[in-house]
Backbone as JSON, one array per atom type, in Angstrom:
{
  "sequence": "MKALLDQDGIHLADATVTRIMRQLGVQVSMYNQHRNGKYSSYRGTVGKIAQNVLQQSFTATKPYQVIHIDITQI",
  "N": [[0.82, -1.18, 0.0], [1.93, 1.21, 0.81], [3.9, 1.53, -1.14], [2.37, 1.9, -3.44], [1.14, 4.34, -2.87], [3.42, 5.97, -2.81], [4.15, 5.8, -5.5], [2.11, 7.27, -6.65], [2.79, 9.76, -5.81], [2.16, 10.51, -3.26], [3.36, 10.97, -0.17], [3.65, 9.4, 2.78], [4.14, 8.6, 6.24], [5.16, 5.37, 7.48], [3.78, 4.52, 9.77], [1.49, 6.09, 9.64], [0.22, 5.15, 7.33], [-0.29, 2.54, 8.15], [-2.06, 3.04, 10.28], [-4.23, 4.22, 8.92], [-4.98, 2.08, 7.29], [-5.82, 0.3, 9.27], [-8.03, 1.68, 10.3], [-9.72, 1.63, 8.08], [-10.18, -1.01, 7.93], [-8.68, -2.63, 6.35], [-6.43, -5.17, 5.68], [-3.34, -6.93, 5.29], [-3.6, -10.0, 4.06], [-1.84, -11.95, 3.43], [0.46, -11.99, 5.0], [-0.19, -12.1, 7.69], [-0.63, -14.4, 9.54], [-1.26, -14.82, 12.2], [-3.57, -13.4, 12.7], [-5.45, -14.33, 10.89], [-5.74, -17.01, 11.42], [-4.49, -20.09, 12.76], [-1.25, -21.42, 11.97], [-0.94, -23.89, 9.51], [0.39, -26.73, 8.11], [-0.8, -28.57, 6.55], [-1.38, -30.39, 3.62], [-3.3, -31.8, 2.36], [-4.31, -35.05, 1.11], [-1.5, -36.88, 0.51], [0.29, -38.74, -1.79], [-0.3, -42.28, -2.52], [-3.0, -44.33, -1.42], [-3.1, -47.54, -0.23], [-5.05, -50.31, -1.37], [-7.41, -52.23, 0.52], [-6.78, -55.21, 0.34], [-6.78, -57.64, 1.7], [-9.03, -57.44, 3.2], [-9.03, -56.53, 5.89], [-9.89, -55.43, 9.17], [-9.39, -52.27, 10.37], [-10.08, -50.92, 12.63], [-9.94, -50.04, 16.0], [-10.5, -49.9, 19.49], [-8.86, -49.7, 21.66], [-5.37, -49.21, 22.43], [-2.94, -51.35, 20.89], [-4.73, -53.41, 20.42], [-5.33, -54.43, 17.94], [-2.94, -55.72, 15.87], [-0.94, -55.23, 13.08], [1.06, -56.52, 10.46], [3.37, -55.58, 8.03], [4.13, -57.2, 5.18], [4.89, -56.74, 2.64], [7.36, -56.02, 1.61], [8.97, -58.19, 1.81]],
  "CA": [[0.0, 0.0, 0.0], [2.85, 2.36, 0.89], [4.58, 1.67, -2.43], [1.4, 2.47, -4.39], [0.99, 5.77, -2.55], [4.65, 6.64, -3.24], [4.11, 5.91, -6.96], [1.18, 8.35, -7.0], [3.32, 11.02, -5.34], [1.68, 10.79, -1.9], [4.39, 10.47, 0.74], [3.19, 9.33, 4.16], [4.95, 7.74, 7.1], [4.68, 3.99, 7.58], [2.81, 4.43, 10.85], [0.26, 6.72, 9.17], [-0.42, 4.21, 6.4], [-0.78, 1.43, 8.97], [-3.22, 3.53, 11.03], [-5.34, 4.39, 7.97], [-5.42, 0.74, 6.91], [-6.54, -0.27, 10.41], [-9.32, 2.37, 10.38], [-10.54, 1.18, 6.97], [-10.41, -2.45, 8.03], [-7.91, -3.29, 5.3], [-5.23, -5.8, 6.21], [-2.64, -7.79, 4.37], [-3.94, -11.35, 4.49], [-0.77, -12.88, 3.1], [1.55, -11.99, 5.97], [-0.61, -12.05, 9.09], [-1.22, -15.69, 9.9], [-1.76, -14.79, 13.57], [-4.92, -12.84, 12.72], [-6.35, -15.12, 10.05], [-5.86, -18.36, 11.93], [-3.22, -20.7, 13.12], [-0.47, -21.98, 10.88], [-1.19, -25.28, 9.22], [1.18, -27.19, 6.98], [-1.55, -29.66, 5.93], [-1.47, -30.24, 2.17], [-4.26, -32.76, 1.84], [-3.81, -36.42, 1.0], [-0.29, -36.93, -0.3], [0.66, -40.11, -2.14], [-1.37, -43.23, -2.8], [-3.48, -45.15, -0.32], [-3.2, -48.92, -0.71], [-6.36, -50.93, -1.22], [-7.51, -53.24, 1.57], [-6.93, -56.44, -0.42], [-7.06, -58.74, 2.62], [-10.28, -57.11, 3.9], [-8.77, -56.48, 7.32], [-10.54, -54.34, 9.89], [-8.37, -51.43, 10.98], [-10.68, -50.14, 13.71], [-9.64, -50.54, 17.33], [-10.91, -48.96, 20.54], [-7.78, -49.61, 22.62], [-4.06, -49.42, 21.82], [-2.41, -52.71, 20.77], [-5.81, -54.38, 20.31], [-5.15, -55.03, 16.62], [-1.58, -55.54, 15.4], [-0.81, -55.62, 11.67], [2.44, -56.63, 10.01], [3.51, -55.32, 6.61], [5.06, -58.16, 4.6], [4.99, -56.48, 1.21], [8.76, -55.84, 1.22], [9.7, -59.45, 1.98]],
  "C": [[0.88, 1.26, 0.0], [3.53, 2.6, -0.46], [3.64, 2.28, -3.47], [1.19, 3.96, -4.13], [2.23, 6.55, -3.0], [4.68, 6.82, -4.76], [3.19, 7.05, -7.4], [1.64, 9.71, -6.49], [2.82, 11.4, -3.96], [2.66, 10.14, -0.94], [3.88, 10.56, 2.16], [4.12, 8.4, 4.94], [4.33, 6.34, 7.18], [3.59, 3.85, 8.64], [1.47, 5.04, 10.43], [-0.5, 5.79, 8.23], [-1.01, 3.03, 7.17], [-2.03, 1.84, 9.74], [-4.43, 3.68, 10.12], [-5.88, 3.02, 7.54], [-6.23, 0.09, 8.02], [-7.93, 0.36, 10.53], [-10.27, 1.91, 9.27], [-10.86, -0.31, 7.03], [-9.7, -3.23, 6.95], [-6.67, -3.9, 5.95], [-4.61, -6.7, 5.15], [-2.86, -9.22, 4.84], [-2.8, -12.32, 4.25], [0.24, -13.03, 4.23], [1.08, -11.96, 7.42], [-1.37, -13.32, 9.44], [-1.81, -15.65, 11.3], [-3.16, -14.18, 13.66], [-5.9, -13.7, 11.95], [-6.56, -16.52, 10.58], [-4.5, -18.93, 12.21], [-2.54, -21.3, 11.9], [-0.78, -23.46, 10.72], [-0.4, -25.67, 7.98], [0.46, -28.31, 6.24], [-1.72, -29.4, 4.44], [-2.45, -31.23, 1.55], [-3.64, -34.15, 1.79], [-2.64, -36.45, 0.02], [0.06, -38.39, -0.55], [-0.55, -40.98, -2.39], [-1.74, -43.98, -1.53], [-3.71, -46.55, -0.87], [-4.61, -49.45, -0.48], [-6.3, -52.01, -0.15], [-7.8, -54.59, 0.93], [-7.33, -57.6, 0.48], [-8.34, -58.54, 3.42], [-10.11, -57.13, 5.41], [-9.49, -55.28, 7.93], [-9.47, -53.55, 10.63], [-8.93, -50.57, 12.1], [-10.36, -50.81, 15.04], [-10.02, -49.48, 18.35], [-9.81, -48.75, 21.56], [-6.45, -49.76, 21.89], [-3.64, -50.89, 21.88], [-3.51, -53.78, 20.76], [-5.7, -55.14, 18.99], [-3.74, -54.7, 16.16], [-1.49, -56.06, 13.98], [0.67, -55.61, 11.3], [2.46, -56.43, 8.49], [4.56, -56.28, 6.04], [5.26, -57.93, 3.11], [6.41, -56.34, 0.73], [9.56, -57.13, 1.27], [9.68, -60.24, 0.69]]
}
């Protein structure tokens, strides 16, 4: 915003431009992650998900209730 004002020949201090932007409710959404929400590096589903060929149930209510061994590399 400051650079655009300078191009038009309007020279204002950085603090003045920031104050005007705050009064107008204009904010830079690209650089203020703390106002728009928390940082998240989630990129969706990455890679392939293997099909359940053996029809095994992968649901468990307690830890170590169901143990699976991957033998595809053997």
